[in-house]
Coordinates of C-alpha atoms and ligand atoms in Angstrom, one line a residue:
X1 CA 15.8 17.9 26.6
X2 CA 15.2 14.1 28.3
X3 CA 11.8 13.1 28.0
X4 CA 11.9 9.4 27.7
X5 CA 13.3 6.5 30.1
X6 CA 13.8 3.4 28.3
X7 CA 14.2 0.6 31.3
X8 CA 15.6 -3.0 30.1
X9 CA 13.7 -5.5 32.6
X10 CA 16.2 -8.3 31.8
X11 CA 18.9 -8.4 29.6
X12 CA 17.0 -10.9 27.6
X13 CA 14.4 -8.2 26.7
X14 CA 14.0 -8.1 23.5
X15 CA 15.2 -5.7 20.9
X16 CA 12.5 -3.2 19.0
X17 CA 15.5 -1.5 16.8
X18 CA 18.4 -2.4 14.9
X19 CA 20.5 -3.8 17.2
X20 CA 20.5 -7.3 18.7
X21 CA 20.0 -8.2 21.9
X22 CA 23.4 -10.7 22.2
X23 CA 22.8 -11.5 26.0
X24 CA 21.1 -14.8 26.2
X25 CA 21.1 -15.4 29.6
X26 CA 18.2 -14.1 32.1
X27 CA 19.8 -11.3 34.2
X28 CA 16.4 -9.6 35.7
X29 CA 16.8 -5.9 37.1
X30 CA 16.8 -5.9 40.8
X31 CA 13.5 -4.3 42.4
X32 CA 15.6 -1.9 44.0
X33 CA 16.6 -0.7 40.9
X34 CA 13.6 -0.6 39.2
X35 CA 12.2 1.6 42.0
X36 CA 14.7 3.8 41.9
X37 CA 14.4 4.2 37.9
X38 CA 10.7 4.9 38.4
X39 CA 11.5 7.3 41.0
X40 CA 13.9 9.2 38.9
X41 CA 11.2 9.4 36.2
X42 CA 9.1 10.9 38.3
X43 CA 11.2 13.4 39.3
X44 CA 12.5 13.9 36.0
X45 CA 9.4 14.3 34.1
X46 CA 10.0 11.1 31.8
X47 CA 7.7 8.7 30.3
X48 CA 9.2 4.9 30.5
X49 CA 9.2 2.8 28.6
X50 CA 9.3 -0.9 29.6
X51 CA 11.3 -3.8 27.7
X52 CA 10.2 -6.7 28.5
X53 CA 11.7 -10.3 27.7
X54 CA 9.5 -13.3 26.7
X55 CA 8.9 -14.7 29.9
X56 CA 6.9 -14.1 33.1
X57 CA 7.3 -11.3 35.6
X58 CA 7.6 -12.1 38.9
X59 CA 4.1 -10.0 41.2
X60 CA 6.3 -7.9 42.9
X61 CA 8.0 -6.3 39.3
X62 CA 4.6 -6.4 37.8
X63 CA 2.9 -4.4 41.1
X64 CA 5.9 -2.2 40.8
X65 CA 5.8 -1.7 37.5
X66 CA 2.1 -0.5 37.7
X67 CA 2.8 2.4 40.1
X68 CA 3.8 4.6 36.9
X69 CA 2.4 5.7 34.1
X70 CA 4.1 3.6 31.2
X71 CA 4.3 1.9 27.5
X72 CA 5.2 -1.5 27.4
X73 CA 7.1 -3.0 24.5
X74 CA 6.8 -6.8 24.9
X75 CA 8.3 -9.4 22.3
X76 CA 5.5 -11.5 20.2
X77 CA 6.9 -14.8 22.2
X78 CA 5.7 -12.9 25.9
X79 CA 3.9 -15.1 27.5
X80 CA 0.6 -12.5 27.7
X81 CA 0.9 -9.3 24.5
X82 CA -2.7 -8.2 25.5
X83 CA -1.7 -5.4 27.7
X84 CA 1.6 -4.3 25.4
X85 CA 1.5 -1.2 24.0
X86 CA 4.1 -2.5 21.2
X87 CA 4.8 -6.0 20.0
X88 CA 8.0 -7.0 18.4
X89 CA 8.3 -9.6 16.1
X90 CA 11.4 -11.1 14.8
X91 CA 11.6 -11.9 11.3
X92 CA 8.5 -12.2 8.6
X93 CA 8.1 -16.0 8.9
X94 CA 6.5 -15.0 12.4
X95 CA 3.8 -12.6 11.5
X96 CA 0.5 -14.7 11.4
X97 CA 0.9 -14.9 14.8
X98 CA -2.9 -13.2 15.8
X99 CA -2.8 -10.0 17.4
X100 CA -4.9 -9.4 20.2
X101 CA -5.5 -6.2 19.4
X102 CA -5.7 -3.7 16.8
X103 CA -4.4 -0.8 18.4
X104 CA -1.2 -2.1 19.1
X105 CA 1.7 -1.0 17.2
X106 CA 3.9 -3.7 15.4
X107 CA 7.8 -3.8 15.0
X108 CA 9.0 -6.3 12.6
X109 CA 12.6 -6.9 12.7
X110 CA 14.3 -8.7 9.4
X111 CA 17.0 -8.2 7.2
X112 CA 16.9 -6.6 4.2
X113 CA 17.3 -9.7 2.0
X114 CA 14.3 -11.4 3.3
X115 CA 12.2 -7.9 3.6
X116 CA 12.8 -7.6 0.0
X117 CA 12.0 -11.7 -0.8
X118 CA 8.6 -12.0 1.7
X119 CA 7.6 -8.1 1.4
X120 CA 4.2 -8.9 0.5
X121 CA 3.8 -10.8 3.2
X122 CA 3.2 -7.9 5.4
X123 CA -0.1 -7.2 3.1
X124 CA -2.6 -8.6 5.1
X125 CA -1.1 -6.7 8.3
X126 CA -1.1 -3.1 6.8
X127 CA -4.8 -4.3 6.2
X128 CA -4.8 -5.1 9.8
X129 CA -2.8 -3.0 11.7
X130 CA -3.1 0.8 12.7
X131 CA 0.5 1.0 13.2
X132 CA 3.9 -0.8 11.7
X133 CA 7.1 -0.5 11.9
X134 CA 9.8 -2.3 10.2
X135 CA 13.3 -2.2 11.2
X136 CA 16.2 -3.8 9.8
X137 CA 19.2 -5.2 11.4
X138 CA 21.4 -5.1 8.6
X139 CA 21.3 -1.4 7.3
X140 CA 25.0 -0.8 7.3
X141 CA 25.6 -4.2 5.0
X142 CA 23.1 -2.5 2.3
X143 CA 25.0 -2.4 -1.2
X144 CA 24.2 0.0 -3.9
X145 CA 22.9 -2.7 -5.9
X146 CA 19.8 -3.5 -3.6
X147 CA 18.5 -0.2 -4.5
X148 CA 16.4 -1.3 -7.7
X149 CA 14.9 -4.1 -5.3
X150 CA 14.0 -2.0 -2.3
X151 CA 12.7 1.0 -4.2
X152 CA 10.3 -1.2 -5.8
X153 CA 9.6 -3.3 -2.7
X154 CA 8.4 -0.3 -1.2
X155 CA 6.5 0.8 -5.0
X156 CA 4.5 -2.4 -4.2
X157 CA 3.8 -1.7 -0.6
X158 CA 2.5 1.8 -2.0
X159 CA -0.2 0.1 -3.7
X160 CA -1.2 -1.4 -0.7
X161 CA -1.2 1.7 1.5
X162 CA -3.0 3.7 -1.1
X163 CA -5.4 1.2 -1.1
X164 CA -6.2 1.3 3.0
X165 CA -6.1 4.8 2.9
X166 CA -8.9 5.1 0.1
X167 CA -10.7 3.1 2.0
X168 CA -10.9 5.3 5.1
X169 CA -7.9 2.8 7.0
X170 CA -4.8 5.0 7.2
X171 CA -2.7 3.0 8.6
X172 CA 0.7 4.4 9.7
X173 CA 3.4 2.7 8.6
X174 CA 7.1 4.1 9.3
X175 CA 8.6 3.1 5.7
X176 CA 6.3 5.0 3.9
X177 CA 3.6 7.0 5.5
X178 CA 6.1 8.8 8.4
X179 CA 7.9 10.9 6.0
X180 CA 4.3 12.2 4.5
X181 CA 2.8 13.0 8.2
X182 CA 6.0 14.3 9.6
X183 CA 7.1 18.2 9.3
X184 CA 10.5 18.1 10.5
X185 CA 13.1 15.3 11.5
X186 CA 11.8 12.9 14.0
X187 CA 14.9 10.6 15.0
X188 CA 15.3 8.1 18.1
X189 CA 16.9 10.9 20.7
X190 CA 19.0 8.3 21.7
X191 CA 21.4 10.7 24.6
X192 CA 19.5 13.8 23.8
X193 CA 15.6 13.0 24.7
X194 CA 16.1 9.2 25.8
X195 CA 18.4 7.2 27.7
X196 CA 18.2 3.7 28.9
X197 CA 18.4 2.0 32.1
X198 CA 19.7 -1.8 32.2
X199 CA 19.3 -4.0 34.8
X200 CA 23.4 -3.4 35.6
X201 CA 22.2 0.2 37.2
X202 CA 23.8 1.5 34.5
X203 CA 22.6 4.8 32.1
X204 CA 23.5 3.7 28.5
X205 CA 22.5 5.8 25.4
X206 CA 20.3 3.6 24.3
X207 CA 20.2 -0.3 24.9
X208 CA 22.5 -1.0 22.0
X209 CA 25.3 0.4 23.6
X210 CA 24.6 -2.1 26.8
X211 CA 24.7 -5.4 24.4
X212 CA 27.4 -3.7 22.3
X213 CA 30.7 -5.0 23.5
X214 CA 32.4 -1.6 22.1
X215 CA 29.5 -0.2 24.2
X216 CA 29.4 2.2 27.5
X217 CA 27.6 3.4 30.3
X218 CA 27.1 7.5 30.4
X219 CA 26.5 7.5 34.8
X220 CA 24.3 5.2 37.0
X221 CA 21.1 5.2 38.8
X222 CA 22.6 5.6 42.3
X223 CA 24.4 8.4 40.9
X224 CA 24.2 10.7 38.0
X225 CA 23.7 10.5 34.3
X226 CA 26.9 11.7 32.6
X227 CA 27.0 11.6 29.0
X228 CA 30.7 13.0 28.1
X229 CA 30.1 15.5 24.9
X230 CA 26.1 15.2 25.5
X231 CA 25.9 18.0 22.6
X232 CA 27.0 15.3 20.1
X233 CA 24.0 13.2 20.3
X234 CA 21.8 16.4 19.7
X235 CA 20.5 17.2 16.3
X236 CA 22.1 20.9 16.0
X237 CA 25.7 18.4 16.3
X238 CA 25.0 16.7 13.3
X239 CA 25.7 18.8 10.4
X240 CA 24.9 16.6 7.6
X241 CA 21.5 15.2 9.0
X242 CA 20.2 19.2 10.5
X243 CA 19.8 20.0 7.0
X244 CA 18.2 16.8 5.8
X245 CA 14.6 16.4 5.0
X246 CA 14.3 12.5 5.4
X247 CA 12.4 13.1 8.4
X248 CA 11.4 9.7 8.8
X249 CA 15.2 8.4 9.2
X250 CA 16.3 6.5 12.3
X251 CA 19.1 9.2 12.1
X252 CA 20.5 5.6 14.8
X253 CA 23.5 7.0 16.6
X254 CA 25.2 3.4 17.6
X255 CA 24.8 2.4 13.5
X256 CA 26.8 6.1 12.9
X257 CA 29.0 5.2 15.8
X258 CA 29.7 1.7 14.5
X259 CA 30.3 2.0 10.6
X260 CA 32.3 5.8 11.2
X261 CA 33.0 5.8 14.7
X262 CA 31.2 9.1 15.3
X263 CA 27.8 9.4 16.7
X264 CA 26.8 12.4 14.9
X265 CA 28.3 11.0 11.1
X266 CA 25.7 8.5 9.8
X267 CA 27.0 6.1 7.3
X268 CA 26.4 6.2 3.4
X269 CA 23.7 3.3 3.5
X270 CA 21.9 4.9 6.1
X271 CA 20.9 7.6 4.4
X272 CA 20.5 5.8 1.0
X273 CA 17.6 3.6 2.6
X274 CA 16.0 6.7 4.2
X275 CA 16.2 8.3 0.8
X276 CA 14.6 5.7 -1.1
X277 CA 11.9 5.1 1.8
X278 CA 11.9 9.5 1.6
X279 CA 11.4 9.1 -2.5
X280 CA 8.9 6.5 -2.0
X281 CA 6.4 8.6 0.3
X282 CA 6.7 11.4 -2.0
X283 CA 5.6 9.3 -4.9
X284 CA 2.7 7.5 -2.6
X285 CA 1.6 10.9 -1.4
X286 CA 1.0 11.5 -5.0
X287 CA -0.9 8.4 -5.8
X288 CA -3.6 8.8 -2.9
X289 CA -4.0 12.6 -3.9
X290 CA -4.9 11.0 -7.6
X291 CA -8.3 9.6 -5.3
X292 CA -9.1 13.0 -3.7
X293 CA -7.8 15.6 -1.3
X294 CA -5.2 14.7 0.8
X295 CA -2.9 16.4 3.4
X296 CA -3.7 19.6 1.5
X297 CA -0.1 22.3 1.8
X298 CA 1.9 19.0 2.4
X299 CA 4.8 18.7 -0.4
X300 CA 8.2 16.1 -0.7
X301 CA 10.1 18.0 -3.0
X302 CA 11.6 16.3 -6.3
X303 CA 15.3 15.5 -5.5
X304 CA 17.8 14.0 -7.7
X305 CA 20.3 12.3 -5.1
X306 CA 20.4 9.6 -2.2
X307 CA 23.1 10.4 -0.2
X308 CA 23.2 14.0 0.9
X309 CA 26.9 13.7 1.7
X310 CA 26.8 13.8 -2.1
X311 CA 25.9 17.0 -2.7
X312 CA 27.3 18.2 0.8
X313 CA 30.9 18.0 -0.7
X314 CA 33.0 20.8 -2.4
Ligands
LIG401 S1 19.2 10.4 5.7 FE1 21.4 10.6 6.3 S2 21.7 12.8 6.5 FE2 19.4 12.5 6.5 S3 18.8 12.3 8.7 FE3 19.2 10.2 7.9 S4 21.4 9.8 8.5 FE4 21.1 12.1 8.6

């Protein structure tokens, strides 16, 4: 069931998930279609979410963008973060930025090679922070032999979280404390509960598929959503990942649609980094339990693979 509106204010908004955001140029959406978004919202029952690009609204966008209830996700580089909801920073070189406040959740977006070089420099943030999230934008380019480094990347974040959690800060953060909190899979939605509105009118799965050149629109706001084989984007689809337990995975339908040109098939690296993130809250949920009570009837089973396609062949 739809329950979230993703609206692209410009088509340089920035990116808060794997994809980039390849449209340099300023391209705001028209006020007449913003209205009409927020009126379709509110006749469909969604919540929007705004992305916004680092500069300046205009009043009238701003006023209109306050008639509705709303999250805004706003790049660190926005001229004003003090009313965003989520702020997304790009790369870990940017993160002493100060953050205006501490109930704001953080998306860090970096590649893998410099997540697992600079990882500790998210240390004093996990202090900091109530909620993180870091995404990478180069999951599908993740070899077999960056396992070692990421499962112990994460070992050393673990020591960190334990740490805040013992000390009555339980900070959430998505690589290692969603898979303890979660109960069953909690993916993106993209074409089953969200769909995105860019500033071209156009539906799109999620924004990905607007920047992605092998991208497509699924209907328009003057006219209808129409998402051609809507069931593939649902969970039930997706026979591989239904029976999963890496909750916390991305389970990112234009990364299955790009590296094995379905959008129910996730690729093998995928679901290797959401089992070695899935591994590693199993083993943190563990640790903190060593301190006291914790999450009491909670367990992470003990598995012996990474790649459930693994074990899902004959
Ligand atoms: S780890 Fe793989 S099988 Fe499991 S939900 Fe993620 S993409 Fe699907």
């Amino acid at each position: 069931m739809l329950r979230y509106l993703i609206v692209l204010l410009d088509d340089t908004s920035t990116s808060f998930c794997h994809y980039t955001a390849s449209n340099k140029e300023p391209n705001l959406i028209s006020l007449d279609i913003l209205r009409k978004a927020i009126r379709w919202a509110m006749t469909e029952n969604l919540t929007i979410q705004f992305v916004y690009p680092s500069h300046e609204l205009l009043d009238e966008w701003n006023e209109t963008i306050e008639t509705i209830d709303h999250v805004k996700i706003k790049p660190a580089t926005a001229a004003s973060t003090s009313d965003a909801d989520v702020v997304v920073f790009e790369g870990l070189e940017a993160i002493d930025m100060p953050l205006s406040k501490r109930d704001v959740s953080i998306v860090i977006r970096t590649r893998m090679s410099d997540f697992l070089d600079k990882h500790d420099r998210l240390h004093k943030l996990l202090a900091q922070a109530n909620r993180l999230n870091v995404v990478f934008t180069d999951v599908d380019s993740f070899a077999d032999d960056d396992q070692k480094a990421y499962d112990e990347a994460l070992a050393s974040l673990s020591l960190v979280v334990k740490n805040e959690y013992v000390n009555n800060h339980p900070v959430q953060f998505n690589l290692l404390t969603d898979r303890i909190m979660l109960t069953e899979m909690n993916n993106c939605g993209a074409g089953d509960s969200t769909i995105t509105l860019a500033p071209d009118g156009q539906f799109y799965v999620c924004p990905a598929f607007y920047y992605d050149a092998d991208g497509y629109p699924v209907g328009n706001i003057e006219g209808r959503l129409d998402i051609p084989n809507k069931q593939l984007y649902r969970l039930q689809y997706a026979p591989i990942c239904r029976r999963c337990d890496a909750y916390q995975c991305h389970r990112c339908i234009w990364l299955n649609r790009k590296t094995t040109l379905e959008v129910n098939t996730p690729s093998h690296e995928q679901c290797v980094v959401a089992h070695i993130e899935r591994n590693a809250s199993r083993r943190l949920l563990e640790a903190i339990r060593q301190e006291g009570e914790f999450m009491s009837g909670t367990e992470i089973e003990e598995i012996d693979y990474l790649d459930p396609f693994e074990i899902a062949r004959p």
